[in-house]
Amino acid sequence: MGTGKLTYQDVVTINLGVLITAAKDWDDMAGGFDDLGRLYGLKVESIANDGSWAGISAGAARTRFTNTRKQFTDAETEARAIASLLRDAYERFSQLIGHVKNLVEQAEKDEMTVNSRGEAVYDFSKLTPMRHDPDYPKYVTQVKDAEAAWTKKIKDAVQAVDDEDQVVGRALREAAGVGDFLTQIFQTLGQGDSFNGAAVGDIATYETEVKKEEAEQNAEAEQEKKKKEDDRTLTTILRGIGKGVQIFSQQPGGDLGTKLVGTLIDGVAGATGYNKTEGITFGVGIGWGGGGVGAQISLAETQTPDGKTQIGILTSKSVSSSGVDFGVSATAGKFYSNADDIGQLTGKGWDKGGSFKAGIGAFGSHQTEVGTTNSKGEGVNAVTYGIGAGLGAEINGGYSDAKMRWQTEIGSDKK
């Protein structure tokens, strides 16, 4: 155990008795180190401490003898810890493997056969007498569902054994002072090889460390997943902008506002799925090569979960860290959000955006409200797209802070 992925066959055929045998051997070894340490202290270390040897050489010998004596003590500690871990592992594995075997027995009582892969299989020939019964398809479905249920239970129980195997393996390596790959290489090169005087004979201690590492890894994976989702959202917005620009350029005549609402918004709205809140926004900004600042004013309309309509005017200021146009810019656009209360649009947010402008052109952005959720518990986000005056094509990121300046609610007494 301790390496690779355990299979069902491994679990039901393993001989746990070797763990108890090994534990006894490690205890015997610990006793041997104890005897050798006491003998070394009596016959060797004492020579440098009985006063008969003086001078520089005696001092050097005393240090070396003391270190060697400590190695015997550390070796005994390590050996006893490993013996304790092996006994602990025996108890844990006995319980977990016993659960697997118990599930197999229960499945067999339910007329299942468990194959060498741990899959529950039913002999469908037993249903042959019922093949003309109108409920025959129902019986077949029930049996298949039972097969799947037993198979999953057994698979989960085997996985629990494998998880414990990883914990036990980690505990034994830690107790033996076996580090990661690079540590082992350096030890091979003579950079430090000693017994572990801090070894602990309790699996739970190492299990806590493993769970902590797993939690950190899961948190990192979740952050990476969110980053990818944000990147996909931005890509979707930019594609929508491109579609809107294409339609925009193909529409003859009409005023600018009609084109914006009728074409550019339609090019992006289908990609966002935000339909609880919408509005219009106007902004101005000053930019330079490495950053920029801006201000926006927005008129928003929100549908609350109880069917009321909220209308409000918000202002916000923003700071961008990169990719901002040189000079002064102005934008006008439409925004959508999954917020279902207008107050959820206020506060701080992280922005990502992109634009393509040659004189008059298109822009789009995605904002994540910091620490804000809607009534469904979803993080509140907003997408904005429209037209702007400027020059260039950019992808930028930044920070914004929005405040409510006026608000009313239709469908209640609140004003």
XYZ file of C-alpha atoms in Angstrom:
415
model
C 0.000 0.000 0.000
C 0.979 3.666 -0.302
C 1.734 3.754 -4.039
C -0.479 3.825 -7.097
C -4.249 3.494 -7.256
C -5.850 0.627 -5.339
C -8.361 -1.524 -7.204
C -11.303 -3.468 -5.821
C -9.301 -6.674 -6.187
C -6.405 -5.169 -4.225
C -8.734 -4.212 -1.396
C -10.526 -7.536 -0.978
C -7.389 -9.686 -1.270
C -4.873 -7.689 0.791
C -3.328 -9.411 3.821
C -3.357 -6.863 6.630
C -1.577 -9.225 8.997
C 1.783 -8.144 7.572
C 1.245 -4.706 9.124
C 1.135 -6.195 12.622
C 4.193 -8.333 11.882
C 6.060 -5.291 10.576
C 5.030 -3.240 13.607
C 6.515 -5.854 15.922
C 9.758 -5.859 13.907
C 9.987 -2.060 14.184
C 9.396 -2.246 17.950
C 12.173 -4.831 18.226
C 14.419 -2.519 16.192
C 13.595 0.371 18.537
C 14.605 -1.771 21.472
C 17.856 -2.620 19.719
C 18.645 1.066 19.132
C 17.930 1.744 22.806
C 20.353 -0.994 23.880
C 23.048 0.203 21.458
C 22.609 3.803 22.578
C 23.038 2.971 26.239
C 26.062 0.780 25.448
C 27.587 3.542 23.297
C 27.086 6.070 26.065
C 28.681 3.770 28.612
C 31.645 2.531 26.579
C 32.389 5.356 24.111
C 30.772 8.697 25.009
C 31.939 8.408 28.619
C 35.597 8.465 27.538
C 35.273 12.130 26.509
C 33.406 13.065 29.676
C 35.240 11.272 32.531
C 38.029 13.889 32.792
C 40.831 11.594 31.634
C 40.958 13.181 28.188
C 41.617 16.909 27.829
C 42.517 19.380 25.109
C 41.201 20.327 21.659
C 40.933 16.739 20.503
C 38.824 15.861 23.543
C 36.440 18.743 22.819
C 36.052 17.662 19.181
C 35.510 14.045 20.206
C 32.960 15.038 22.827
C 30.885 16.876 20.182
C 31.064 13.971 17.754
C 30.241 11.374 20.423
C 27.261 13.433 21.630
C 25.898 13.695 18.086
C 26.273 9.969 17.546
C 24.538 9.219 20.845
C 21.647 11.455 19.748
C 21.352 9.490 16.511
C 20.693 6.312 18.535
C 17.978 8.155 20.483
C 16.433 9.565 17.289
C 16.551 6.143 15.649
C 14.627 4.637 18.562
C 12.031 7.455 18.355
C 11.588 6.961 14.611
C 11.285 3.178 14.892
C 8.658 3.350 17.636
C 6.689 5.978 15.690
C 6.633 3.802 12.579
C 5.542 0.782 14.643
C 2.693 2.859 16.078
C 1.687 4.101 12.607
C 1.581 0.545 11.279
C -0.738 -0.549 14.083
C -2.911 2.505 13.546
C -3.019 1.733 9.820
C -4.056 -1.849 10.559
C -7.042 -0.645 12.594
C -8.102 1.892 9.968
C -7.723 -0.448 7.014
C -9.519 -3.246 8.852
C -12.552 -1.017 9.337
C -12.592 0.375 5.794
C -11.969 -2.958 4.062
C -14.541 -4.570 6.319
C -17.055 -2.032 5.030
C -16.262 -2.964 1.427
C -16.759 -6.658 2.130
C -19.961 -5.949 4.035
C -21.352 -4.073 1.021
C -20.491 -7.026 -1.196
C -22.385 -9.354 1.132
C -25.407 -7.046 1.096
C -25.326 -6.846 -2.694
C -25.194 -10.629 -2.940
C -28.233 -10.862 -0.652
C -29.924 -8.536 -3.142
C -29.295 -11.220 -5.807
C -26.266 -9.454 -7.275
C -22.892 -10.888 -8.219
C -19.860 -8.643 -7.683
C -17.185 -9.183 -10.326
C -13.418 -8.667 -10.033
C -13.813 -4.983 -10.891
C -16.212 -4.391 -8.007
C -19.246 -4.077 -10.290
C -22.609 -5.416 -9.169
C -24.141 -7.598 -11.886
C -27.623 -9.103 -11.975
C -28.565 -12.300 -13.805
C -31.323 -10.985 -16.058
C -32.337 -14.524 -16.998
C -34.189 -14.516 -13.676
C -36.616 -12.047 -15.222
C -37.360 -14.230 -18.244
C -40.607 -15.633 -16.750
C -41.863 -12.057 -16.491
C -41.103 -11.016 -20.078
C -44.796 -11.013 -21.065
C -45.782 -9.007 -18.012
C -46.812 -5.429 -18.927
C -44.522 -4.180 -16.162
C -41.500 -6.099 -17.510
C -39.685 -2.902 -18.669
C -40.237 -1.452 -15.215
C -38.646 -4.512 -13.583
C -35.637 -4.270 -15.907
C -35.178 -0.586 -15.098
C -35.389 -1.248 -11.369
C -32.757 -3.977 -11.569
C -30.411 -1.776 -13.639
C -30.819 1.027 -11.133
C -29.997 -1.418 -8.330
C -26.869 -2.565 -10.203
C -25.706 1.025 -10.582
C -26.461 1.851 -6.933
C -24.546 -1.123 -5.520
C -21.646 -0.535 -7.899
C -21.373 3.085 -6.778
C -21.500 2.162 -3.094
C -18.724 -0.385 -3.559
C -16.670 2.004 -5.690
C -16.960 4.758 -3.078
C -15.926 2.330 -0.314
C -12.875 1.235 -2.342
C -12.009 4.889 -2.924
C -12.141 5.481 0.830
C -9.533 2.729 1.273
C -7.359 4.293 -1.428
C -7.648 7.726 0.185
C -6.582 6.240 3.515
C -3.721 4.470 1.762
C -2.402 7.831 0.550
C -2.620 9.264 4.063
C -0.834 6.277 5.596
C 1.875 6.412 2.928
C 2.402 10.097 3.627
C 2.557 9.483 7.386
C 5.173 6.728 7.011
C 7.322 8.865 4.700
C 7.147 11.811 7.092
C 7.966 9.674 10.123
C 10.917 8.142 8.297
C 12.142 11.614 7.330
C 11.722 10.914 3.615
C 11.086 14.254 1.899
C 10.164 15.176 -1.643
C 12.109 14.126 -4.746
C 14.737 16.885 -4.519
C 15.286 16.210 -0.819
C 15.936 12.545 -1.554
C 18.447 13.484 -4.269
C 20.406 15.709 -1.894
C 20.390 13.004 0.758
C 21.763 10.570 -1.812
C 24.537 13.068 -2.504
C 25.404 13.097 1.198
C 23.811 16.454 2.018
C 22.113 15.204 5.170
C 21.088 11.723 6.233
C 19.846 11.230 9.784
C 17.082 9.656 11.851
C 13.915 11.578 12.576
C 13.861 12.407 16.263
C 10.601 14.338 15.790
C 8.646 11.418 14.335
C 5.040 11.103 15.558
C 3.237 7.765 15.781
C -0.252 9.161 15.163
C -1.755 9.088 11.655
C -4.280 11.786 12.555
C -1.438 14.295 12.922
C -0.290 13.733 9.349
C -3.879 13.475 8.110
C -4.469 17.060 9.225
C -1.466 18.189 7.190
C -2.725 16.321 4.118
C -6.198 17.857 4.391
C -4.676 21.313 4.745
C -2.606 20.821 1.606
C -5.637 19.475 -0.272
C -7.676 22.512 0.792
C -4.946 24.833 -0.475
C -4.746 22.944 -3.773
C -8.534 23.062 -4.178
C -8.533 26.798 -3.485
C -5.849 27.337 -6.121
C -7.794 25.187 -8.597
C -10.973 27.175 -7.890
C -9.149 30.456 -8.473
C -7.735 29.136 -11.740
C -11.203 27.961 -12.784
C -12.710 31.377 -12.025
C -9.940 33.085 -13.977
C -10.653 30.884 -16.990
C -14.374 31.595 -16.699
C -13.708 35.333 -16.584
C -11.437 35.025 -19.604
C -14.149 33.090 -21.485
C -16.707 35.756 -20.550
C -14.450 38.476 -21.892
C -13.825 36.496 -25.074
C -17.593 36.069 -25.544
C -18.145 39.786 -25.074
C -15.447 40.662 -27.604
C -16.939 38.224 -30.113
C -20.320 39.821 -29.559
C -18.774 43.226 -30.121
C -17.329 41.992 -33.379
C -20.712 40.702 -34.483
C -22.361 43.952 -33.475
C -19.775 46.006 -35.364
C -20.328 43.856 -38.451
C -24.106 44.319 -38.355
C -23.653 47.991 -37.447
C -21.560 48.635 -40.549
C -24.038 46.840 -42.805
C -27.153 48.816 -41.796
C -27.891 51.687 -44.153
C -29.313 54.984 -42.919
C -30.973 55.540 -39.538
C -29.753 57.501 -36.594
C -26.873 56.405 -34.364
C -29.072 55.556 -31.358
C -31.314 53.261 -33.396
C -28.303 51.439 -34.816
C -26.775 51.034 -31.346
C -29.887 49.598 -29.710
C -31.016 47.580 -32.733
C -27.746 46.026 -33.796
C -24.749 46.327 -31.462
C -26.703 45.279 -28.359
C -28.275 42.338 -30.175
C -24.812 41.220 -31.159
C -23.839 40.721 -27.502
C -27.022 40.269 -25.455
C -27.575 36.689 -26.590
C -24.140 35.735 -25.293
C -24.590 37.097 -21.765
C -27.918 35.726 -20.527
C -28.334 38.643 -18.099
C -31.970 39.760 -18.123
C -32.845 40.980 -14.615
C -31.211 44.387 -14.885
C -30.488 46.627 -17.826
C -29.727 50.250 -18.466
C -27.731 52.833 -20.357
C -24.410 54.350 -19.368
C -22.294 57.313 -20.457
C -18.655 57.811 -19.578
C -15.583 59.958 -20.068
C -11.974 59.072 -19.431
C -8.407 60.271 -19.526
C -5.808 57.697 -20.489
C -2.086 57.235 -20.944
C 0.208 54.394 -21.914
C 0.118 52.515 -18.616
C -3.217 53.430 -17.055
C -6.155 55.788 -16.885
C -9.086 57.141 -14.889
C -12.713 57.572 -15.817
C -16.193 58.528 -14.643
C -19.582 57.129 -15.651
C -23.237 57.922 -15.081
C -25.855 55.200 -15.582
C -29.645 54.858 -15.613
C -30.619 51.338 -14.473
C -33.868 49.357 -14.306
C -34.121 46.196 -12.190
C -36.807 43.523 -11.785
C -36.878 42.275 -8.173
C -37.768 38.680 -7.221
C -41.189 39.833 -5.956
C -42.095 41.424 -9.300
C -41.377 45.083 -8.499
C -39.505 47.436 -10.814
C -36.674 49.568 -9.443
C -35.209 52.530 -11.299
C -32.097 54.385 -10.249
C -29.284 56.664 -11.307
C -25.741 55.658 -10.391
C -22.361 57.267 -10.792
C -19.028 55.522 -10.673
C -15.353 56.223 -10.946
C -12.811 53.816 -12.344
C -9.089 53.233 -12.521
C -7.516 51.135 -15.294
C -4.107 49.537 -15.020
C -3.315 48.955 -18.686
C -4.464 49.190 -22.260
C -6.209 52.589 -22.034
C -6.402 55.017 -24.963
C -4.075 57.989 -25.025
C -5.846 61.295 -24.498
C -9.527 61.918 -23.742
C -12.258 59.392 -24.608
C -16.057 59.277 -24.413
C -18.397 56.263 -24.468
C -22.129 55.550 -24.615
C -23.528 52.076 -24.195
C -26.000 49.559 -22.845
C -25.451 47.236 -19.885
C -27.033 44.043 -18.572
C -26.617 42.345 -15.176
C -27.864 39.368 -13.172
C -28.511 41.679 -10.194
C -32.114 41.475 -8.952
C -31.943 44.478 -6.618
C -30.620 47.792 -7.813
C -28.548 48.193 -4.663
C -26.433 45.228 -5.784
C -24.909 47.448 -8.479
C -23.295 49.764 -5.943
C -19.919 49.332 -4.338
C -16.575 48.117 -5.580
C -15.984 45.956 -8.633
C -13.239 44.487 -10.799
C -13.399 45.364 -14.506
C -12.180 43.665 -17.660
C -12.837 45.160 -21.052
C -11.906 45.565 -24.659
C -12.459 48.059 -27.434
C -11.944 48.645 -31.126
C -12.164 52.255 -32.162
C -11.052 54.173 -35.187
C -12.717 57.510 -34.592
C -16.125 56.039 -33.631
C -15.964 52.364 -32.665
C -17.194 49.617 -30.349
C -16.262 48.777 -26.780
C -17.283 46.148 -24.201
C -16.502 45.311 -20.584
C -17.278 42.798 -17.848
C -17.530 43.777 -14.184
C -17.508 41.520 -11.124
C -19.034 43.107 -8.022
C -16.806 42.449 -4.985
C -18.547 40.457 -2.225
C -22.046 40.919 -3.694
C -24.585 38.197 -4.529
C -28.150 38.234 -5.857
C -31.156 36.481 -4.306
C -30.009 33.156 -5.825
C -26.614 33.392 -4.154
C -24.881 34.037 -7.484
C -22.030 36.513 -7.736
C -23.284 39.724 -9.312
C -21.746 40.591 -12.680
C -22.513 43.121 -15.389
C -21.609 43.422 -19.071
C -21.506 46.717 -20.923
C -21.103 47.412 -24.622
C -21.644 50.316 -26.935
C -19.828 52.961 -28.935
C -16.919 55.221 -28.090
C -14.715 57.899 -29.541
C -11.009 57.140 -29.671
C -8.333 55.315 -31.600
C -6.908 51.816 -31.199
C -7.763 48.299 -30.034
C -7.180 47.287 -26.415
C -7.914 44.759 -23.691
C -7.783 46.363 -20.270
C -8.373 45.666 -16.594
C -9.147 47.863 -13.618
C -11.185 48.798 -10.591
C -14.414 50.769 -10.151
C -16.603 52.105 -7.335
C -20.309 52.903 -7.914
C -22.725 54.944 -5.778
C -26.521 55.338 -5.935
C -27.607 58.953 -6.573
C -31.386 58.478 -6.981
C -33.737 55.506 -6.710
C -37.437 54.717 -6.873
C -39.510 51.548 -6.852
C -42.695 50.891 -8.821
C -45.304 48.520 -7.455
C -44.938 49.405 -3.754
C -45.227 52.375 -1.408
C -41.486 52.894 -1.377
C -40.418 56.154 -3.024
